[in-house]
mmCIF file of C-alpha atoms and ligand atoms in Angstrom:
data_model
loop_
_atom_site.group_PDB
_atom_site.id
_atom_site.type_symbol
_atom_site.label_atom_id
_atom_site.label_comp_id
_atom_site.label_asym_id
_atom_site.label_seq_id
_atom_site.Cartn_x
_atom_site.Cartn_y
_atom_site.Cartn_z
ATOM 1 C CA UNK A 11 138.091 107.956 109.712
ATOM 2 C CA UNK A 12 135.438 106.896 107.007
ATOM 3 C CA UNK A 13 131.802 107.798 108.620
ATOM 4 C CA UNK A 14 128.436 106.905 106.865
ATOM 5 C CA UNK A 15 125.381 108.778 107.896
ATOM 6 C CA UNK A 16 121.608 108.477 106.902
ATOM 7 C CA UNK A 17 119.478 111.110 106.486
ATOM 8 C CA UNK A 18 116.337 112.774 106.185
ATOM 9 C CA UNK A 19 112.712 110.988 105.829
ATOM 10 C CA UNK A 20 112.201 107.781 102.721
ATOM 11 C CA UNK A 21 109.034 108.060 100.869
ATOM 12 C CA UNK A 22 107.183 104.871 99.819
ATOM 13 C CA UNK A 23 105.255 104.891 96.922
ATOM 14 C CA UNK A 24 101.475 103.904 96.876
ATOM 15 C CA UNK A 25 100.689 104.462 93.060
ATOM 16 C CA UNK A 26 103.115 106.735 90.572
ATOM 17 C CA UNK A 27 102.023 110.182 91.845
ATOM 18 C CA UNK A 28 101.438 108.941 95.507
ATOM 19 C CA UNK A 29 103.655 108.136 98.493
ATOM 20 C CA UNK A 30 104.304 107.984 102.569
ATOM 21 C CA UNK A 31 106.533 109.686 104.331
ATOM 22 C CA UNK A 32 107.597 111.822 107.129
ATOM 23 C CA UNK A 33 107.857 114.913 108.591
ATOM 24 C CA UNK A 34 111.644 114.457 108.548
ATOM 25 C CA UNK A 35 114.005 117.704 107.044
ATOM 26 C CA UNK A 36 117.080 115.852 106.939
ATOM 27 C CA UNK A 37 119.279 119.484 108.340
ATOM 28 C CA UNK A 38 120.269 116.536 111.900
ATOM 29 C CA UNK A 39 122.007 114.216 109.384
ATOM 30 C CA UNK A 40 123.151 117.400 107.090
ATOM 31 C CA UNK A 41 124.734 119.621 110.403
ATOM 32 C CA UNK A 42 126.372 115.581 111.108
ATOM 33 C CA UNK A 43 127.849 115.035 107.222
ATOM 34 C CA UNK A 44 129.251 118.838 107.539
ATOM 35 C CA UNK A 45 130.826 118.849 111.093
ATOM 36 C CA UNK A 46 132.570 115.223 110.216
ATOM 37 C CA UNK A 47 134.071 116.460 107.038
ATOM 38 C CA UNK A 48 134.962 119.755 108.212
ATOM 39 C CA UNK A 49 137.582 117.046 110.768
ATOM 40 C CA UNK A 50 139.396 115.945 108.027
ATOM 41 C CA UNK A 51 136.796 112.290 108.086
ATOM 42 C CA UNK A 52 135.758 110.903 104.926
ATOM 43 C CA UNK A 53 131.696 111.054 104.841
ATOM 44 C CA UNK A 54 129.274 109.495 102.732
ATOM 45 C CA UNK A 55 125.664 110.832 103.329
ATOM 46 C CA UNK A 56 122.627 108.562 102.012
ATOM 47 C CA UNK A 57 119.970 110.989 102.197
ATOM 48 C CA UNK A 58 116.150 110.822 101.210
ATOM 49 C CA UNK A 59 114.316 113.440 99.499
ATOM 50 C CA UNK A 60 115.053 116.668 101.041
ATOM 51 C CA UNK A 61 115.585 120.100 100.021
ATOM 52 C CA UNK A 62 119.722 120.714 101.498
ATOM 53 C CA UNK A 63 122.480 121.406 99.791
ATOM 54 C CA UNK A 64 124.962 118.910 99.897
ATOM 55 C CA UNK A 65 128.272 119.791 102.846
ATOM 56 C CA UNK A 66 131.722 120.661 101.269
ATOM 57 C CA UNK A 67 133.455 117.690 100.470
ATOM 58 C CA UNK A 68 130.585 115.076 101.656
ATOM 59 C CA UNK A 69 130.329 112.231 99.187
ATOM 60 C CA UNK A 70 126.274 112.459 98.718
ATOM 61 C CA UNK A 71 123.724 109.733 97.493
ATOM 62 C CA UNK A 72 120.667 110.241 97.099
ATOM 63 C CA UNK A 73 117.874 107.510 97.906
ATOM 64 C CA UNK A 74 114.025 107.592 97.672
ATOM 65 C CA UNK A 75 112.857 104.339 99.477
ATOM 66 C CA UNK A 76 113.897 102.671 102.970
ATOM 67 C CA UNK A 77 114.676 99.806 100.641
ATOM 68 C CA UNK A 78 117.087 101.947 98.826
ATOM 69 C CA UNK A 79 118.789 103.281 101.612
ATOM 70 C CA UNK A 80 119.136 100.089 102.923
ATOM 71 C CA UNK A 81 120.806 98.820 99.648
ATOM 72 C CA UNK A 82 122.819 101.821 99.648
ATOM 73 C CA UNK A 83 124.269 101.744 102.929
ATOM 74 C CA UNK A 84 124.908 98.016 102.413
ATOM 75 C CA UNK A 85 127.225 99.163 99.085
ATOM 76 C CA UNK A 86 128.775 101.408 101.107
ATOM 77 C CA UNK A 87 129.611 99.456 104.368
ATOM 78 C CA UNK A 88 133.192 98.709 103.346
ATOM 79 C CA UNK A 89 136.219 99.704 105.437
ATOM 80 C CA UNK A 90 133.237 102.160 107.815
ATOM 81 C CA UNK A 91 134.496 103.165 111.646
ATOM 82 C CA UNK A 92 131.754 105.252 112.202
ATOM 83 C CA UNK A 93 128.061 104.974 111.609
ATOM 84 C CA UNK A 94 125.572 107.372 112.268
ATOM 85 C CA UNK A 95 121.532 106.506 111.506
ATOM 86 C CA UNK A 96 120.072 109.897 111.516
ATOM 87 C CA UNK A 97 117.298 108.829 108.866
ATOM 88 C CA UNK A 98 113.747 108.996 109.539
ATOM 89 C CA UNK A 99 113.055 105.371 108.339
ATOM 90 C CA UNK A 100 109.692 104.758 107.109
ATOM 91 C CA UNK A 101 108.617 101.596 108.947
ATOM 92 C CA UNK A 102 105.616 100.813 106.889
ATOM 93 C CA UNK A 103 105.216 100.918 103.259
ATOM 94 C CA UNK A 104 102.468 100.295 101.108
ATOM 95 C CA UNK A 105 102.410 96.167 99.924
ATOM 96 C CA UNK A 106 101.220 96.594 96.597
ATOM 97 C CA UNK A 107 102.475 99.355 94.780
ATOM 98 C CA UNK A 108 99.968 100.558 92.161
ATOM 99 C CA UNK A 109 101.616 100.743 88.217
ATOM 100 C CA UNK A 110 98.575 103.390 87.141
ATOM 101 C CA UNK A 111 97.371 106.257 89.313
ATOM 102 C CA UNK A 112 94.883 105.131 91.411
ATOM 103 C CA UNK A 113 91.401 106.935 90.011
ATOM 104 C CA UNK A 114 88.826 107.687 93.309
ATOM 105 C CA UNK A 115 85.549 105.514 93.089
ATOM 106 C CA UNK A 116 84.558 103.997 96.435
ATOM 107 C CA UNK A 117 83.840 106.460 99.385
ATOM 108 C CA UNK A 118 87.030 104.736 101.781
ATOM 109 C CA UNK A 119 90.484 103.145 100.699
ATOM 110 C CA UNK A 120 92.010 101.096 102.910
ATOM 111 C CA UNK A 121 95.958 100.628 102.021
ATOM 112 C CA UNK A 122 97.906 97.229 103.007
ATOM 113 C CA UNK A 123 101.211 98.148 104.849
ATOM 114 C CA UNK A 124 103.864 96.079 105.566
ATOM 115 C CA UNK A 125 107.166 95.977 107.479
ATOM 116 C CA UNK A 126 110.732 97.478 105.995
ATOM 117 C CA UNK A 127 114.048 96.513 106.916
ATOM 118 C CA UNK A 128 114.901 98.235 110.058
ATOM 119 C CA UNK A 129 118.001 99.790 108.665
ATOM 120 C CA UNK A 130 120.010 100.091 111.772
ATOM 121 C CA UNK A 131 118.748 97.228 113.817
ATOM 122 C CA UNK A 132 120.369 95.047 110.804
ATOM 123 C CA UNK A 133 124.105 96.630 111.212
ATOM 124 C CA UNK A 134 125.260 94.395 113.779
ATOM 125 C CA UNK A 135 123.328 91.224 112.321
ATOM 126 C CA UNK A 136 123.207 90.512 109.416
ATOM 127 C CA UNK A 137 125.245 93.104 108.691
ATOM 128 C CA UNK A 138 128.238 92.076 110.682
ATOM 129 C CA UNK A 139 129.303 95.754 111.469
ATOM 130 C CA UNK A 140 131.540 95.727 114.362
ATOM 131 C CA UNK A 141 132.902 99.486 114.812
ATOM 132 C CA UNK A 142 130.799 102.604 116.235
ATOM 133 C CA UNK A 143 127.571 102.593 115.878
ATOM 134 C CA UNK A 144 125.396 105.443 116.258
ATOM 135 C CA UNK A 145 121.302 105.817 116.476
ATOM 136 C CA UNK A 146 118.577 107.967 117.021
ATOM 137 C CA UNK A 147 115.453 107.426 119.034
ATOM 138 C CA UNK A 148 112.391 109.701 118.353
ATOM 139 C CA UNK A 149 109.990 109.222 120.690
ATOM 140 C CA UNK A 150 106.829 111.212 121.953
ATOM 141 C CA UNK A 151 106.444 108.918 124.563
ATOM 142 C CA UNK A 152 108.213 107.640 127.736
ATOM 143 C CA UNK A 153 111.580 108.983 125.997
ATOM 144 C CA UNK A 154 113.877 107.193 128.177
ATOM 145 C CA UNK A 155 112.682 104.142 128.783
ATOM 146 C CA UNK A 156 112.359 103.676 125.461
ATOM 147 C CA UNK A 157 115.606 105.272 124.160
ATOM 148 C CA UNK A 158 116.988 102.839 126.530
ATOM 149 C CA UNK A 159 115.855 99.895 124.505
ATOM 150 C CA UNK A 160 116.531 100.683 121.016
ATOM 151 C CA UNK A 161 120.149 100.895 122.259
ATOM 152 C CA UNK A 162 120.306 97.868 123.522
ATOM 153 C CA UNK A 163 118.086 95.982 120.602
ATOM 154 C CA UNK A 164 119.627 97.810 117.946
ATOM 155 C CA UNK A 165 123.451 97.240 119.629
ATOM 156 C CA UNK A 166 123.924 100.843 119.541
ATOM 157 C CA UNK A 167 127.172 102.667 120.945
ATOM 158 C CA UNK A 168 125.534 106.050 121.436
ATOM 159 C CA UNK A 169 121.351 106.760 121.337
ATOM 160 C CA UNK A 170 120.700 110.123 120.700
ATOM 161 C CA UNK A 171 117.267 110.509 122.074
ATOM 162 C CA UNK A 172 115.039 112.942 121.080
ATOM 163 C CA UNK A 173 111.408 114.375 122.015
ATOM 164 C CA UNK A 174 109.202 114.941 119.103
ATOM 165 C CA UNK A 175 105.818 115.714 120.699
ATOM 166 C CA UNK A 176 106.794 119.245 120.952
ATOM 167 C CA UNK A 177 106.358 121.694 117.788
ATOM 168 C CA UNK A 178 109.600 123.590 118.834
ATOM 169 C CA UNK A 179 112.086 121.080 118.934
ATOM 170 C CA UNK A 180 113.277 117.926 116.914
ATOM 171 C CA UNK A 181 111.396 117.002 112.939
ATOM 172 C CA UNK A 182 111.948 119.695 111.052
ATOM 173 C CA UNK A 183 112.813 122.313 113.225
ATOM 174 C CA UNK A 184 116.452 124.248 113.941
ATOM 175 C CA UNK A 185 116.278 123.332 116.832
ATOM 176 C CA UNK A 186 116.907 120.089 119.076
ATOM 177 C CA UNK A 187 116.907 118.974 122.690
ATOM 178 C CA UNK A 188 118.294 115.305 123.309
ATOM 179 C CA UNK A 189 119.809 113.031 125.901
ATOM 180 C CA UNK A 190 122.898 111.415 125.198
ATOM 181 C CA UNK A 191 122.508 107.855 126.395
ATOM 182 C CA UNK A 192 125.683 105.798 125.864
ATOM 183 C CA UNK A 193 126.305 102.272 126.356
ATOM 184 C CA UNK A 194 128.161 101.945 129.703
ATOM 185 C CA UNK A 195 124.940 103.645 130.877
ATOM 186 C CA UNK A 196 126.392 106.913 130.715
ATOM 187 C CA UNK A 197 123.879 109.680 130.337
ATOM 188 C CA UNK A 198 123.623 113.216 129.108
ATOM 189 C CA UNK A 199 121.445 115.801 128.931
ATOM 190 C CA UNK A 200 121.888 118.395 125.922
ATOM 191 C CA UNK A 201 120.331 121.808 126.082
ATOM 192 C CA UNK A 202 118.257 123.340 123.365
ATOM 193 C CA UNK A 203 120.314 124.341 120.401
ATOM 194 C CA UNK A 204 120.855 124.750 116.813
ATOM 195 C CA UNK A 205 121.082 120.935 115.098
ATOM 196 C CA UNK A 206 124.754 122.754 114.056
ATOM 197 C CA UNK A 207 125.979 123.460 117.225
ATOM 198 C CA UNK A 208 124.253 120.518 118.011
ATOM 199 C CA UNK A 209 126.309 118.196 115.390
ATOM 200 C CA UNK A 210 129.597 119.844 117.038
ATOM 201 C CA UNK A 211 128.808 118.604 120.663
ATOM 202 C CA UNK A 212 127.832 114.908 118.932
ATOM 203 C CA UNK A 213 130.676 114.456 116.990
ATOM 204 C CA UNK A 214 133.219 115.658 119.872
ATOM 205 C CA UNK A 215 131.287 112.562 121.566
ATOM 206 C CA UNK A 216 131.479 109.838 118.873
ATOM 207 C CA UNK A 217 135.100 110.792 118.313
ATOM 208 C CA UNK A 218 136.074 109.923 122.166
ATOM 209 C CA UNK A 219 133.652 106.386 122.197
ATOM 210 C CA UNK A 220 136.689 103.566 122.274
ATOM 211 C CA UNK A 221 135.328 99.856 121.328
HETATM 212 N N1 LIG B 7 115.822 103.164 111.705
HETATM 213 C C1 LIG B 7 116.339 102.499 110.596
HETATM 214 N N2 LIG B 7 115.502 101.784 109.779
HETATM 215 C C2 LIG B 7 114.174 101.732 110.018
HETATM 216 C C3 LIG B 7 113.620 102.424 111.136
HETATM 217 C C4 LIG B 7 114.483 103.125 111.956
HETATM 218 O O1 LIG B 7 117.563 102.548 110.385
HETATM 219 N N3 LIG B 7 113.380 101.035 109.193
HETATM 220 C C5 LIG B 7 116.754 103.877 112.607
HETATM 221 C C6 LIG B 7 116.617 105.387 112.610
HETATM 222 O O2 LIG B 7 117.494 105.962 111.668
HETATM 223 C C7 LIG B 7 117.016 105.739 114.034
HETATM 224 C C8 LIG B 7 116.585 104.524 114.853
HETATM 225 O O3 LIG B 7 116.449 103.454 113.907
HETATM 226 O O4 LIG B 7 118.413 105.854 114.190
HETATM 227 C C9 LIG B 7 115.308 104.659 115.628
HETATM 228 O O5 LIG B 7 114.286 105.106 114.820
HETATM 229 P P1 LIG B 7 112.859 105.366 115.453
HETATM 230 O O6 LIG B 7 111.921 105.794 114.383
HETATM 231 O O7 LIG B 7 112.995 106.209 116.694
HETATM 232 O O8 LIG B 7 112.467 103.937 116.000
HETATM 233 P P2 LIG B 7 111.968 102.622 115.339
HETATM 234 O O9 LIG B 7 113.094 101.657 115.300
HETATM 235 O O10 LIG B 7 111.294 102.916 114.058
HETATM 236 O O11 LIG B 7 110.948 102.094 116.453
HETATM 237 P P3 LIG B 7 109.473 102.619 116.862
HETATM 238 O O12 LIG B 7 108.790 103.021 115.599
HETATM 239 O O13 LIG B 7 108.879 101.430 117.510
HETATM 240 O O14 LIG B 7 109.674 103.758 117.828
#
């Protein structure tokens, strides 16, 4: 099957030399793109900046913004059964993007942010997407509950949902702890494990969802 996955964190730029981002390491979306190709399924990975080297035959592109990911995914849409959003999606970015560095004068700088496209919660519309479609909630908050609905907003399949108040588990750590929550309201608590072992146990799950 053809399977697109995002990954890693999208930095938004605030002047040439400056930028947002995340804590995001991109190895969730990486331990995905491997596990799927290592099936026989034919994976393109749009990945932010991140410092992985790219699985064994994984078509790779690599994207700075959220606006280029979105773009990206949007090129790459075509003849997809699976999707998996595994990015960490910068929400904000900076509204006015500075041409020159930015020299320090005043004592405080207040930067404008506004929205960016919500990646996944634009598959279904105005996407039109219809086949599996996979997300990730990061909370540090009320995990479930909330989890809960980002699958249903977003028109998710499959929420992976994931605690990241901890320091031991989830952004850029080895390992992860999740709860499967599927959308027949079937739920599933994953034990702490390595994000490979961890892409194993997700992809034997996405491969048995039937739309
Ligand atoms: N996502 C996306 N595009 C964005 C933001 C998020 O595709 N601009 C995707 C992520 O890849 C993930 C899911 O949406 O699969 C949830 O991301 P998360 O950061 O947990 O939630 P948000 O939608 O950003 O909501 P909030 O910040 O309110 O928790």
């Amino acid at each position: 099957m053809k399977v697109l996955i995002t990954a890693g964190p999208t930095r938004e730029a605030i002047d040439p030399v400056r930028y947002l981002s995340n804590r995001s390491s991109g190895r969730m979306g990486f331990a995905l793109a491997g596990e799927a190709a290592s099936r026989g399924h034919e994976v393109t990975l749009i990945t932010g900046p991140v410092s992985l080297p790219t699985p064994a035959n994984v078509k790779r592109i690599d994207v700075v913004s959220a606006e280029d990911m979105y773009r990206a995914v949007i090129d790459q849409l075509e003849g997809v059964d699976i999707a998996i959003h595994s990015a960490a999606v910068a929400d904000y970015r900076p509204k006015d993007v500075h041409d020159e560095k930015v020299k320090k004068a005043a004592e405080e700088w207040t930067v404008a942010l506004e929205r960016t496209t919500d990646i996944l919660g634009s598959m279904r519309d105005p996407l039109n997407y219809d086949r599996i479609l996979v997300g990730f909630a990061a909370e540090t908050e009320n995990l479930l509950p909330n989890a809960r609905m980002k699958l249903a907003k977003k028109g998710c399949d499959l929420v992976i949902a994931n605690d990241v108040s901890g320091l031991d588990i989830g952004f850029d750590q080895p390992d992860n702890e999740v709860t499967l929550l599927f959308k027949d309201g079937r739920e599933e608590a994953v034990p702490k494990q390595t994000k490979e072992a961890l892409a194993t146990l997700l992809c034997d799950r996405i491969e048995s969802i039937s739309l």
